[in-house]
Amino acid sequence: MAYRAMYIWIDGTEPTALLRSKTKVLADGEEPGIWGFDGSSTNQAPGHASDVVLRPVKTVPDPIRGGNDILVLCECLTDDMEPHYTNTRAACVAAEEKYADFEPWFGLEQEYTFIQMEDQTAYQSGGLPPGFPSNGYPAPQGPYYCGVGANRVFGRAVVDAHSQACIDAGLWIEGTNAEVLVGQWEYQIGPLPPVEMSDQLIIARWLLERIGEDYGLEVSLHPKPVLGDWNGAGCHTNFSTRQMREGYDAVIAACEALAANADEHIANYGADIEMRLTGAHETQRYDQFSYDVSDRGASVRIPWQVEKAQKGYIEDRRPNSNCDPYTVTRLMVETICGAASS
Ligand code: ADP
Ligand code: MN
Ligand code: MN
Ligand code: MN
């Protein structure tokens, strides 16, 4: 029997790329191979030279369609089979190979916000989360984080369908929780090496948007989806090397390496990061750097258990919900392992 492969890739939309996907029907026994698409329709190529090549990098069972159907994550290549300029994965692969001795692991906490789709109309993002009345505001934030109850929690059916889909696809999802803003949620994936971590996060993001279709809910990765006294959405990036998992000196050295490269990291941690890293709402300001034990107002938090055990991992709290995981994990490996190598 023929079966369906959903090819998934990252486009060239600025300032934040979108996910794109299309279906290829494969004959029984046929493996998913090289394919391509019209880059002039995805902000990835001019019309007169529009072909962009898709190369499969990771295949998982398709938990939505079921049966023998699969999801095929792809990287984008030019027609001479070099990494396309929108392909940030290639540099992440190179960094992972260069610093393989450090055995870097990542665990990412992906926050996101549901936005209500009025009348199923296609529109530019900017609507309000479910739970927000069309006129005025809901009760101030406080009871929503890890909440339960119809007046506090919105979108749980999607969240539960998504975590099951991630499990069925074989992703290393670790948990989910309702977040501080109404209609905002988080899932965690990891710990995994940089490229596998990023590949799994992209597939998980695709699954969430796909399931949201069935419920009329947009999934926004905007870092500050509601202005005012409401939390933004981040992608806390937990990181360790073998050396950090063995001793505390390497944990502190990692924080110091991040301190010395703070500006470059902020510039690559997602669009509109200054809207979110204001110094309020459990963030440090985007133009200041600090690290501390247990401090959710620091740029980088050392979990208290890590100080106690004198080994473990650090949490970089700065990356935005809309960050590119290949770029974030590559930069952290280059900065922290690079400093430890010199
Ligand atoms: P919190 O909400 O308190 O910041 P979470 O429980 O949401 O924490 O996330 C903790 C994250 O830390 C998980 O993604 C997990 O994979 C990650 N993590 C745990 N141990 C390590 C480690 N040694 N190296 C890297 N990441 C780790
Ligand atoms: Mn968390
Ligand atoms: Mn969170
Ligand atoms: Mn966190």
mmCIF file of C-alpha atoms in Angstrom, residues 102 239 241 243-244 247-261 289 291 300 302 314 332 335-341:
data_model
loop_
_atom_site.group_PDB
_atom_site.id
_atom_site.type_symbol
_atom_site.label_atom_id
_atom_site.label_comp_id
_atom_site.label_asym_id
_atom_site.label_seq_id
_atom_site.Cartn_x
_atom_site.Cartn_y
_atom_site.Cartn_z
ATOM 1 C CA PHE A 102 32.138 17.847 25.701
ATOM 2 C CA PHE A 239 22.537 23.159 29.179
ATOM 3 C CA THR A 241 28.567 19.438 29.304
ATOM 4 C CA GLN A 243 32.492 18.467 32.662
ATOM 5 C CA MET A 244 29.555 20.407 34.168
ATOM 6 C CA GLY A 247 31.919 19.328 38.756
ATOM 7 C CA TYR A 248 30.948 22.859 39.795
ATOM 8 C CA ASP A 249 33.978 24.733 38.429
ATOM 9 C CA ALA A 250 32.784 23.975 34.892
ATOM 10 C CA VAL A 251 29.272 25.204 35.827
ATOM 11 C CA ILE A 252 30.647 28.590 36.925
ATOM 12 C CA ALA A 253 32.991 28.744 33.926
ATOM 13 C CA ALA A 254 29.975 28.249 31.633
ATOM 14 C CA CYS A 255 28.189 31.217 33.249
ATOM 15 C CA GLU A 256 31.300 33.380 32.893
ATOM 16 C CA ALA A 257 31.655 32.426 29.225
ATOM 17 C CA LEU A 258 28.042 33.478 28.611
ATOM 18 C CA ALA A 259 28.710 36.754 30.461
ATOM 19 C CA ALA A 260 31.601 37.523 28.126
ATOM 20 C CA ASN A 261 29.420 36.978 25.027
ATOM 21 C CA PHE A 289 23.666 40.066 32.245
ATOM 22 C CA TYR A 291 23.775 34.704 36.850
ATOM 23 C CA VAL A 300 21.129 32.532 33.763
ATOM 24 C CA ILE A 302 21.813 27.805 38.476
ATOM 25 C CA ILE A 314 22.495 25.803 33.982
ATOM 26 C CA MET A 332 25.829 28.030 23.574
ATOM 27 C CA THR A 335 30.629 30.008 23.589
ATOM 28 C CA ILE A 336 30.859 27.599 26.521
ATOM 29 C CA CYS A 337 32.886 24.773 24.958
ATOM 30 C CA GLY A 338 34.983 27.280 23.022
ATOM 31 C CA ALA A 339 35.959 29.092 26.239
ATOM 32 C CA ALA A 340 36.730 25.787 27.969
ATOM 33 C CA SER A 341 38.993 24.736 25.076
#
